[in-house]
Short mmCIF file of C-alpha atoms and ligand atoms in Angstrom, two decimals:
data_model
loop_
_atom_site.label_atom_id
_atom_site.label_comp_id
_atom_site.label_asym_id
_atom_site.label_seq_id
_atom_site.Cartn_x
_atom_site.Cartn_y
_atom_site.Cartn_z
CA MET A 1 -31.09 8.25 -29.97
CA ARG A 2 -30.07 11.62 -31.27
CA ILE A 3 -31.50 14.65 -29.61
CA LYS A 4 -32.16 17.61 -31.84
CA ILE A 5 -31.80 20.93 -30.18
CA LYS A 6 -34.34 23.30 -31.60
CA SER A 7 -34.68 26.28 -29.34
CA ARG A 8 -32.10 29.08 -29.51
CA LYS A 9 -32.13 29.38 -25.72
CA ALA A 10 -31.19 25.72 -25.36
CA LYS A 11 -28.37 26.21 -27.84
CA ILE A 12 -26.99 29.14 -25.84
CA GLY A 13 -27.39 27.12 -22.64
CA LEU A 14 -25.46 24.28 -24.19
CA GLY A 15 -22.77 26.68 -25.34
CA VAL A 16 -22.40 28.11 -21.85
CA LEU A 17 -22.26 24.60 -20.43
CA LEU A 18 -19.55 23.63 -22.93
CA ALA A 19 -17.53 26.77 -22.14
CA LEU A 20 -17.84 26.07 -18.41
CA THR A 21 -16.71 22.48 -18.90
CA ILE A 22 -13.67 23.64 -20.87
CA LEU A 23 -12.90 26.28 -18.23
CA ILE A 24 -13.13 23.77 -15.37
CA GLY A 25 -11.09 21.24 -17.34
CA ALA A 26 -8.40 23.83 -18.05
CA THR A 27 -8.32 24.89 -14.39
CA VAL A 28 -7.89 21.30 -13.23
CA ALA A 29 -5.18 20.69 -15.84
CA PHE A 30 -3.41 23.91 -14.83
CA TYR A 31 -3.63 22.91 -11.18
CA PHE A 32 -2.01 19.52 -11.79
CA TRP A 33 0.62 21.20 -13.97
CA GLN A 34 1.32 23.60 -11.10
CA MET A 35 1.53 20.68 -8.68
CA ARG A 36 4.17 19.16 -10.88
CA LEU A 37 6.03 22.46 -11.13
CA GLN A 38 6.06 22.69 -7.37
CA LYS A 39 8.01 19.45 -7.11
CA PRO A 40 11.48 20.19 -5.80
CA ALA A 41 14.39 20.27 -8.21
CA GLU A 42 16.62 18.20 -5.98
CA ILE A 43 16.09 16.94 -2.46
CA ASN A 44 18.17 14.63 -0.30
CA MET A 45 15.56 12.79 1.75
CA ALA A 46 18.13 11.95 4.43
CA ASP A 47 18.72 15.63 4.99
CA HIS A 48 15.76 17.43 3.48
CA MET A 49 15.02 19.81 6.33
CA HIS A 50 18.36 21.47 5.76
CA HIS A 51 18.09 21.91 2.02
CA ALA A 52 17.03 25.55 2.31
CA SER A 53 20.37 26.54 3.79
CA PRO A 54 22.02 28.51 0.99
CA SER A 55 25.65 27.95 1.89
CA SER A 56 25.95 24.25 2.62
CA HIS A 57 24.60 22.69 -0.55
CA ALA A 58 25.89 24.79 -3.39
CA GLY A 59 24.94 22.59 -6.27
CA HIS A 60 26.97 19.56 -5.28
CA HIS A 61 26.24 16.75 -2.94
CA THR A 62 28.60 14.62 -0.98
CA THR A 63 28.08 11.73 1.34
CA THR A 64 29.08 12.53 4.88
CA SER A 65 32.14 10.58 5.84
CA THR A 66 30.58 9.48 9.12
CA GLY A 67 27.37 8.07 7.65
CA THR A 68 26.28 4.67 6.47
CA SER A 69 24.68 4.74 3.06
CA CYS A 70 21.28 3.15 2.53
CA GLU A 71 22.76 1.43 -0.50
CA SER A 72 25.24 -0.44 1.70
CA LEU A 73 22.43 -1.95 3.78
CA THR A 74 21.73 -5.21 1.97
CA ALA A 75 20.51 -8.69 2.83
CA THR A 76 23.11 -10.67 4.73
CA ASP A 77 24.78 -13.63 3.05
CA SER A 78 23.01 -16.86 3.78
CA ASP A 79 22.56 -20.35 2.41
CA ALA A 80 18.78 -19.89 2.21
CA PRO A 81 17.14 -21.42 -0.85
CA VAL A 82 17.09 -18.86 -3.67
CA ARG A 83 13.94 -18.07 -5.61
CA ASP A 84 14.56 -16.15 -8.83
CA PHE A 85 11.92 -14.13 -10.62
CA ASP A 86 11.97 -11.85 -13.65
CA LEU A 87 9.53 -8.98 -13.95
CA THR A 88 9.41 -6.94 -17.14
CA ALA A 89 7.61 -3.61 -16.97
CA ALA A 90 6.02 -2.69 -20.27
CA SER A 91 3.04 -0.86 -21.67
CA ALA A 92 0.39 -3.13 -23.13
CA THR A 93 -3.21 -3.15 -24.18
CA ILE A 94 -5.10 -5.57 -21.98
CA ARG A 95 -8.34 -7.17 -23.04
CA LEU A 96 -10.54 -7.69 -19.99
CA ASP A 97 -13.00 -10.55 -19.50
CA ASN A 98 -15.88 -8.20 -20.36
CA GLY A 99 -14.36 -7.54 -23.78
CA LYS A 100 -13.19 -4.01 -23.01
CA THR A 101 -9.60 -3.01 -23.56
CA VAL A 102 -7.43 -0.97 -21.22
CA ASP A 103 -4.15 0.75 -22.01
CA ALA A 104 -2.14 -0.44 -19.05
CA TRP A 105 1.38 -0.69 -17.71
CA THR A 106 2.11 -4.29 -16.94
CA PHE A 107 4.53 -6.70 -15.35
CA ASN A 108 5.16 -9.59 -17.75
CA GLY A 109 2.33 -8.40 -19.96
CA ILE A 110 -0.41 -8.58 -17.34
CA SER A 111 -1.96 -6.48 -14.61
CA PRO A 112 -1.86 -7.35 -11.87
CA GLY A 113 1.60 -8.78 -12.48
CA PRO A 114 2.29 -12.43 -11.69
CA GLU A 115 1.58 -13.61 -8.17
CA LEU A 116 4.96 -14.33 -6.59
CA ARG A 117 4.85 -17.09 -3.98
CA VAL A 118 7.80 -18.06 -1.84
CA LYS A 119 8.38 -19.98 1.36
CA GLU A 120 9.30 -18.44 4.68
CA GLY A 121 13.09 -18.17 4.87
CA ASP A 122 13.67 -18.13 1.09
CA ARG A 123 16.08 -15.68 -0.45
CA VAL A 124 14.10 -13.76 -3.06
CA LYS A 125 15.80 -12.34 -6.12
CA VAL A 126 13.64 -10.39 -8.50
CA THR A 127 15.16 -8.86 -11.60
CA LEU A 128 13.16 -5.90 -12.82
CA TYR A 129 13.62 -5.01 -16.48
CA ASN A 130 12.02 -1.84 -17.81
CA LYS A 131 11.09 -2.26 -21.42
CA ASP A 132 9.39 1.02 -22.25
CA ILE A 133 8.02 2.93 -19.23
CA GLU A 134 9.55 6.29 -20.01
CA ASP A 135 9.50 7.82 -16.53
CA GLY A 136 11.27 4.77 -15.11
CA VAL A 137 9.93 2.23 -12.62
CA THR A 138 10.82 0.63 -9.29
CA ILE A 139 9.36 -2.14 -7.17
CA HIS A 140 8.43 -1.56 -3.54
CA TRP A 141 7.66 -4.67 -1.47
CA HIS A 142 4.72 -3.39 0.53
CA GLY A 143 4.76 -4.69 4.10
CA VAL A 144 7.86 -6.83 3.67
CA VAL A 145 10.61 -5.83 6.05
CA VAL A 146 13.59 -5.51 3.71
CA PRO A 147 17.00 -3.82 4.05
CA CYS A 148 17.00 -0.15 3.06
CA SER A 149 18.65 -0.69 -0.33
CA GLN A 150 15.85 -3.08 -1.40
CA ASP A 151 12.85 -0.88 -0.55
CA GLY A 152 12.32 0.33 -4.10
CA VAL A 153 11.67 4.02 -3.44
CA ALA A 154 12.86 6.16 -6.33
CA GLY A 155 15.16 8.93 -5.15
CA VAL A 156 15.60 7.46 -1.67
CA THR A 157 16.85 3.86 -1.99
CA GLN A 158 17.62 3.77 -5.73
CA ASP A 159 17.21 5.61 -8.99
CA ALA A 160 14.14 4.83 -11.06
CA VAL A 161 14.98 2.02 -13.50
CA MET A 162 14.87 3.62 -16.93
CA PRO A 163 13.92 1.93 -20.25
CA ASP A 164 16.29 -0.90 -21.13
CA GLU A 165 17.76 -0.89 -17.61
CA ARG A 166 17.66 -3.60 -14.95
CA PHE A 167 17.67 -3.74 -11.17
CA THR A 168 17.79 -6.91 -9.09
CA TYR A 169 16.05 -6.93 -5.71
CA ASP A 170 17.50 -9.33 -3.19
CA PHE A 171 16.06 -9.96 0.27
CA ILE A 172 15.07 -12.72 2.68
CA ALA A 173 11.39 -13.55 3.06
CA THR A 174 11.34 -13.53 6.84
CA VAL A 175 7.76 -13.14 8.05
CA PRO A 176 5.16 -15.34 6.32
CA GLY A 177 2.05 -13.57 5.15
CA THR A 178 0.19 -11.69 2.45
CA TYR A 179 2.04 -8.80 0.85
CA TRP A 180 2.06 -7.00 -2.45
CA TYR A 181 4.39 -5.11 -4.72
CA HIS A 182 4.04 -1.93 -6.70
CA SER A 183 6.11 0.69 -8.42
CA HIS A 184 7.22 3.51 -6.12
CA GLN A 185 8.18 5.83 -8.94
CA MET A 186 5.29 8.22 -9.59
CA SER A 187 3.29 5.74 -7.56
CA SER A 188 -0.13 7.36 -7.90
CA ILE A 189 0.13 7.12 -11.67
CA GLN A 190 2.03 3.85 -12.04
CA ALA A 191 0.07 1.75 -9.54
CA GLU A 192 -3.21 2.81 -11.11
CA LYS A 193 -1.85 2.10 -14.58
CA GLY A 194 -1.26 -1.46 -13.43
CA LEU A 195 2.26 -1.86 -12.05
CA ILE A 196 1.22 -3.92 -9.03
CA GLY A 197 1.10 -7.58 -8.02
CA GLN A 198 0.74 -10.00 -5.11
CA PHE A 199 3.59 -11.33 -3.05
CA ILE A 200 2.88 -14.27 -0.77
CA ILE A 201 5.25 -15.74 1.79
CA GLU A 202 3.92 -19.17 2.76
CA PRO A 203 4.64 -20.34 6.30
CA LYS A 204 7.01 -23.25 6.93
CA THR A 205 4.30 -24.78 9.06
CA ASP A 206 0.75 -23.61 8.58
CA PRO A 207 -1.16 -23.21 11.84
CA TYR A 208 -4.33 -24.03 9.92
CA ALA A 209 -5.28 -27.11 7.92
CA VAL A 210 -6.01 -25.36 4.63
CA ASP A 211 -7.40 -27.17 1.58
CA ARG A 212 -7.20 -24.15 -0.71
CA ASP A 213 -5.07 -21.05 -0.52
CA MET A 214 -6.20 -18.25 -2.78
CA ALA A 215 -4.97 -14.69 -3.12
CA GLY A 216 -7.18 -11.92 -4.49
CA LEU A 217 -5.92 -8.47 -5.37
CA LEU A 218 -8.43 -5.67 -5.69
CA GLN A 219 -7.44 -2.91 -8.00
CA LYS A 220 -8.82 -0.13 -10.13
CA LEU A 221 -7.67 -0.60 -13.68
CA GLY A 222 -8.65 2.15 -16.03
CA SER A 223 -11.92 3.29 -14.54
CA GLN A 224 -13.14 0.01 -13.17
CA TYR A 225 -12.54 -2.26 -10.23
CA VAL A 226 -11.12 -5.69 -10.93
CA PHE A 227 -10.28 -8.71 -8.78
CA ASN A 228 -7.08 -10.39 -10.02
CA GLY A 229 -7.74 -8.54 -13.26
CA MET A 230 -11.28 -9.94 -13.62
CA THR A 231 -14.25 -7.60 -13.92
CA GLN A 232 -16.85 -10.18 -12.94
CA GLY A 233 -15.34 -11.60 -9.80
CA LEU A 234 -13.42 -14.74 -8.97
CA ILE A 235 -14.65 -18.28 -8.62
CA VAL A 236 -12.97 -20.65 -6.20
CA PRO A 237 -14.07 -24.25 -6.57
CA GLY A 238 -14.29 -26.44 -3.53
CA LYS A 239 -16.43 -29.04 -1.86
CA ALA A 240 -18.41 -28.94 1.35
CA GLY A 241 -16.18 -28.93 4.39
CA ASP A 242 -13.12 -27.56 2.58
CA THR A 243 -11.18 -24.93 4.44
CA VAL A 244 -10.19 -21.98 2.27
CA ARG A 245 -7.65 -19.31 3.10
CA LEU A 246 -8.54 -16.20 1.13
CA ARG A 247 -5.86 -13.55 1.06
CA LEU A 248 -7.37 -10.17 0.18
CA THR A 249 -5.27 -7.17 -0.77
CA ASN A 250 -6.61 -3.71 -1.49
CA GLY A 251 -4.38 -2.35 -4.24
CA ALA A 252 -6.74 0.52 -5.06
CA ASN A 253 -6.90 3.99 -3.50
CA ASP A 254 -10.30 3.84 -1.85
CA THR A 255 -11.45 1.96 1.22
CA LEU A 256 -13.51 -1.10 0.34
CA GLU A 257 -16.08 -2.52 2.70
CA MET A 258 -16.23 -6.29 2.28
CA GLY A 259 -18.91 -8.66 3.55
CA VAL A 260 -19.07 -12.44 3.76
CA ALA A 261 -22.35 -14.23 3.08
CA GLY A 262 -23.08 -17.93 3.36
CA ALA A 263 -20.76 -19.01 6.15
CA PRO A 264 -19.10 -17.73 9.29
CA TYR A 265 -15.44 -16.82 8.88
CA ARG A 266 -12.33 -15.86 10.74
CA ILE A 267 -9.88 -13.05 10.08
CA VAL A 268 -6.67 -14.98 10.66
CA ALA A 269 -4.17 -12.30 9.65
CA MET A 270 -3.99 -8.60 8.95
CA ASP A 271 -1.19 -7.12 6.86
CA GLY A 272 0.53 -10.51 6.90
CA ASN A 273 0.57 -10.77 10.69
CA ASP A 274 -1.30 -13.60 12.39
CA ILE A 275 -4.15 -12.83 14.78
CA HIS A 276 -3.92 -14.81 18.00
CA LYS A 277 -6.92 -17.14 18.44
CA PRO A 278 -9.28 -15.41 16.00
CA GLY A 279 -12.95 -16.06 16.73
CA LEU A 280 -15.75 -16.85 14.30
CA LEU A 281 -17.42 -13.84 12.70
CA GLU A 282 -20.92 -14.03 11.33
CA GLY A 283 -22.60 -11.43 9.17
CA LYS A 284 -19.91 -8.86 9.90
CA SER A 285 -18.31 -6.78 7.23
CA PHE A 286 -14.87 -5.25 7.43
CA ASN A 287 -13.14 -2.23 5.98
CA ILE A 288 -10.03 -2.90 4.01
CA GLY A 289 -8.10 0.32 3.54
CA ALA A 290 -5.83 1.01 0.60
CA GLY A 291 -2.67 -1.08 0.89
CA GLN A 292 -4.07 -3.32 3.64
CA ARG A 293 -4.44 -7.09 3.57
CA TYR A 294 -6.97 -9.32 5.30
CA ASP A 295 -6.57 -13.11 5.36
CA LEU A 296 -9.87 -14.91 5.83
CA LEU A 297 -10.36 -18.53 6.82
CA ILE A 298 -13.65 -19.96 5.63
CA GLN A 299 -15.02 -23.47 5.90
CA LEU A 300 -17.34 -24.21 2.99
CA PRO A 301 -20.82 -25.15 4.20
CA VAL A 302 -22.63 -28.42 3.51
CA GLN A 303 -24.93 -26.63 1.11
CA GLY A 304 -24.57 -23.52 -0.99
CA LYS A 305 -21.93 -21.05 -1.93
CA VAL A 306 -20.07 -18.47 0.07
CA VAL A 307 -19.68 -15.01 -1.38
CA VAL A 308 -17.01 -12.60 -0.20
CA GLY A 309 -17.68 -9.27 -1.78
CA SER A 310 -17.68 -5.53 -1.69
CA THR A 311 -20.82 -4.06 -0.16
CA SER A 312 -20.78 -1.26 -2.74
CA GLU A 313 -19.33 -2.75 -5.94
CA ASP A 314 -21.44 -5.75 -6.99
CA SER A 315 -18.90 -7.25 -9.36
CA LEU A 316 -16.10 -7.14 -6.84
CA LYS A 317 -16.55 -10.55 -5.27
CA VAL A 318 -15.18 -14.03 -4.75
CA THR A 319 -17.59 -16.93 -4.97
CA LEU A 320 -16.49 -20.07 -3.17
CA GLY A 321 -17.90 -23.58 -3.41
CA ILE A 322 -20.93 -24.88 -5.26
CA GLY A 323 -24.70 -24.85 -4.99
CA ALA A 324 -27.21 -22.11 -4.34
CA GLU A 325 -26.32 -18.47 -3.87
CA PRO A 326 -26.30 -17.46 -0.22
CA VAL A 327 -28.99 -15.27 1.22
CA THR A 328 -27.09 -12.09 1.92
CA THR A 329 -27.02 -11.07 5.52
CA ALA A 330 -25.50 -7.65 5.31
CA SER A 331 -25.99 -6.42 8.83
CA GLY A 332 -23.86 -3.35 8.32
CA ASP A 333 -22.11 -4.35 11.51
CA LEU A 334 -18.40 -3.62 11.18
CA PHE A 335 -15.61 -5.81 12.46
CA SER A 336 -13.43 -4.19 15.12
CA PHE A 337 -9.92 -5.38 15.88
CA LEU A 338 -9.99 -3.77 19.34
CA ASP A 339 -11.40 -6.88 20.98
CA TYR A 340 -10.82 -9.61 18.40
CA GLY A 341 -8.98 -12.83 19.25
CA SER A 342 -7.22 -13.15 22.56
CA PRO A 343 -4.11 -11.70 24.16
CA VAL A 344 -0.89 -13.71 23.95
CA PRO A 345 -0.10 -15.13 27.39
CA GLY A 346 2.82 -13.34 29.01
CA ASP A 347 2.59 -10.41 26.59
CA LYS A 348 3.11 -7.30 28.66
CA VAL A 349 1.59 -4.60 26.48
CA ASP A 350 1.05 -2.32 29.50
CA SER A 351 4.72 -2.19 30.34
CA LEU A 352 6.12 -1.36 26.90
CA THR A 353 8.70 1.35 27.26
CA ILE A 354 8.51 4.49 25.13
CA ASP A 355 11.73 6.35 24.34
CA LYS A 356 10.35 8.73 21.78
CA SER A 357 6.93 9.93 20.68
CA PHE A 358 5.71 11.52 17.49
CA GLU A 359 2.36 13.10 16.76
CA LEU A 360 1.12 13.17 13.21
CA LYS A 361 -1.98 15.13 12.35
CA LEU A 362 -3.34 14.21 8.95
CA GLY A 363 -5.07 17.13 7.30
CA GLN A 364 -6.38 18.21 3.96
CA ASN A 365 -7.85 21.01 1.96
CA VAL A 366 -8.92 21.16 -1.66
CA PHE A 367 -5.39 21.66 -2.97
CA ALA A 368 -3.14 19.72 -0.64
CA LYS A 369 -2.92 16.87 1.82
CA SER A 370 -0.78 17.50 4.85
CA ILE A 371 0.84 16.08 7.94
CA ASN A 372 1.09 18.57 10.80
CA GLY A 373 0.10 21.30 8.36
CA LYS A 374 2.92 20.70 5.90
CA SER A 375 3.31 18.70 2.70
CA PHE A 376 5.92 16.17 1.55
CA HIS A 377 9.51 17.46 1.76
CA GLU A 378 8.40 20.36 4.00
CA ILE A 379 7.34 17.86 6.67
CA PRO A 380 10.12 17.35 9.21
CA PRO A 381 11.12 13.67 9.30
CA MET A 382 10.66 11.46 12.33
CA ASN A 383 14.30 11.18 13.38
CA VAL A 384 15.21 8.03 15.28
CA LYS A 385 18.21 6.01 16.38
CA GLU A 386 18.55 2.28 16.27
CA ASP A 387 16.86 0.29 19.04
CA GLU A 388 14.47 2.97 20.24
CA HIS A 389 10.95 2.27 21.40
CA VAL A 390 8.78 4.66 19.47
CA ARG A 391 5.16 5.70 19.76
CA ILE A 392 3.51 7.38 16.81
CA THR A 393 0.11 8.97 17.36
CA VAL A 394 -1.75 9.40 14.09
CA SER A 395 -4.85 11.61 14.09
CA ASN A 396 -7.14 12.10 11.15
CA GLU A 397 -8.16 15.72 11.54
CA GLY A 398 -8.98 16.64 8.00
CA GLY A 399 -11.56 14.01 7.20
CA GLY A 400 -11.49 11.55 4.36
CA ASP A 401 -9.94 8.11 4.64
CA HIS A 402 -6.19 8.10 5.13
CA PRO A 403 -4.56 4.67 5.32
CA PHE A 404 -1.21 5.51 6.88
CA HIS A 405 1.62 3.23 5.72
CA LEU A 406 5.12 2.96 7.15
CA HIS A 407 7.94 1.36 5.18
CA GLY A 408 10.52 -1.02 6.64
CA HIS A 409 8.68 -1.83 9.86
CA THR A 410 5.71 -3.60 11.34
CA PHE A 411 4.06 -1.56 14.05
CA ARG A 412 1.88 -2.66 16.88
CA LEU A 413 -1.45 -0.99 17.42
CA LEU A 414 -1.84 0.23 20.99
CA SER A 415 -5.15 2.05 20.91
CA LYS A 416 -7.91 3.63 18.90
CA ASN A 417 -9.44 6.88 20.19
CA GLY A 418 -7.90 6.18 23.58
CA GLU A 419 -9.38 2.70 23.81
CA PRO A 420 -6.65 0.05 24.13
CA VAL A 421 -6.46 -3.11 22.01
CA LYS A 422 -7.83 -5.78 24.34
CA GLY A 423 -7.85 -8.91 22.19
CA SER A 424 -5.07 -10.33 20.06
CA PRO A 425 -2.07 -8.08 19.54
CA ILE A 426 -2.56 -6.30 16.20
CA TYR A 427 0.51 -5.79 14.04
CA LEU A 428 0.17 -3.79 10.83
CA ASP A 429 2.11 -1.84 8.26
CA THR A 430 -0.90 0.24 7.20
CA ILE A 431 -3.54 1.70 9.50
CA LEU A 432 -6.77 2.95 8.01
CA THR A 433 -7.76 6.23 9.66
CA LYS A 434 -11.14 7.83 9.24
CA LYS A 435 -12.33 11.31 10.17
CA ASP A 436 -11.62 12.26 13.81
CA GLU A 437 -9.97 8.94 14.61
CA THR A 438 -6.72 8.73 16.55
CA TYR A 439 -4.46 5.67 16.66
CA GLU A 440 -1.40 5.00 18.77
CA LEU A 441 1.24 2.87 17.07
CA TYR A 442 4.29 1.33 18.65
CA LEU A 443 7.45 0.08 17.06
CA VAL A 444 11.03 -0.76 17.84
CA THR A 445 13.54 0.82 15.49
CA ASP A 446 15.34 -2.32 14.40
CA ASN A 447 15.84 -1.70 10.68
CA PRO A 448 18.25 1.17 10.02
CA GLY A 449 17.40 3.14 6.91
CA LEU A 450 15.46 5.95 5.33
CA TRP A 451 11.83 5.00 5.28
CA MET A 452 8.80 6.63 3.77
CA ALA A 453 5.65 7.06 5.80
CA HIS A 454 2.67 8.09 3.73
CA CYS A 455 -1.00 7.86 2.99
CA HIS A 456 -1.71 4.84 0.81
CA ASN A 457 -4.41 6.60 -1.03
CA LEU A 458 -1.57 7.27 -3.45
CA MET A 459 -3.41 10.26 -4.84
CA HIS A 460 -3.18 11.81 -1.38
CA ALA A 461 0.51 10.91 -1.14
CA SER A 462 1.04 12.68 -4.47
CA MET A 463 -0.69 15.74 -3.00
CA GLY A 464 1.74 15.90 -0.09
CA MET A 465 0.72 13.36 2.55
CA SER A 466 4.11 11.70 2.56
CA MET A 467 7.06 12.00 4.92
CA MET A 468 10.14 10.15 6.21
CA LEU A 469 11.22 8.14 9.22
CA ASN A 470 14.98 8.57 9.17
CA TYR A 471 17.61 6.78 11.22
CA GLU A 472 20.46 8.92 12.45
CA GLY A 473 23.61 8.48 10.43
CA ILE A 474 22.00 6.85 7.38
CA THR A 475 22.70 8.67 4.13
CA THR A 476 21.66 8.36 0.53
CA ASP A 477 23.32 9.32 -2.72
CA TYR A 478 19.98 9.34 -4.52
CA ARG A 479 17.89 12.45 -4.93
CA VAL A 480 14.21 13.15 -5.23
CA GLY A 481 13.18 15.86 -7.64
CA THR A 482 12.67 17.00 -11.18
CA LYS A 483 16.44 17.05 -11.85
CA SER A 484 16.95 13.31 -11.25
CA GLY A 485 13.40 12.49 -12.37
CA ASN A 486 12.93 10.43 -9.20
CA LEU A 487 9.45 11.35 -7.98
CA PRO A 488 8.40 8.52 -5.67
CA ASP A 489 4.88 9.68 -4.94
CA LEU A 490 3.88 11.82 -7.90
CU1 CU B 501 -5.00 9.98 2.46
#
């Protein structure tokens, strides 16, 4: 229907509204342009707190003779079975199952890219070819503990792979679990454009008798949420009594609350790490923060379907089994990992030694996201040595959801708001923090390198909530900044 505007007043009102819209639009555009301008020209992330010194870095950079370069830290030779994959990054127009088209950036023509599945212990070789992504691309293996040179962070562990260039990633799939991959060049732009995919390491021996193993990646493509690229949810067939392992990954920026209706379920792993003796959950929902993974184990009931779905986005769901739709029992009760599962016998969490502690206060205002009041390369790195026992206390002081992700390591969760983890040990690579929450993380520095630590709402990372955990003596020849074009978190 076309609305005719008759009155002069209404016309003026509309004009003012239009002018305001243009003004606001221009301000926002100018702001983002400014943000981009504020990116450093050239920063060495191994040494970025010294870059301001005028005398030492006069336009040239050298590798210190005493250091070990990140590039030299590679996967050790082994006779592990090799799994080869090719991923081609290219722009493409994708037609979704609802008929709409999206201009996306794809791996092998699709988004999400192909699900890569390997077995525990395999040597994984993935050759990335960039067909036409002009800013260059990389692949970061989120949650997978890889050697520094394979971490896929533009300007830290490699240069962005430019059009018609290749880069082969090579690492051992050590810890079985649910992981994912995404570009870490201009990550906030490139992940949302579609350069993401699932990476599954299957265990040599599965502790569970699973009839179906299904991975589901949640993502925002264009302006809409999709599940493995589908707008209308996923369907997993299966008969009564079947046990399904559903591996959920949140590849979007926002926290998604997921509920399970129709059957009790267990959360058997978080971020690829098994929960010890996970109990049955009924009617509980759980929050899956950006970058996090939850593995659910569900036995299909004698009658009716099971629906695993977002409590806010109707179409974002997985329907398992056959029969009648379940009666939804959304209690609003949230799962807590503080007392889930049971402790591992002999595990002495109370006597863990701490050599070094860091406190990170996550903050934000309208224009920037910060850690301890500073943004990105202004944030002093967490400096560590090999084989230290480190505690990191992360506090969300600014509000908003900040899923804090650390590269290269799996950390153990010690406490939330002062309350210790009493059930199964919880090992994660990404901890969702909400307003006023404080988490204590523990890790052993056993993977020398230069590692990013950032909010996995990648928009927040691009606005400054991104820093480094640097091992003493590790250097890099790569540079972050507008000069090299390596902008990992733009
Ligand atoms: Cu954040």
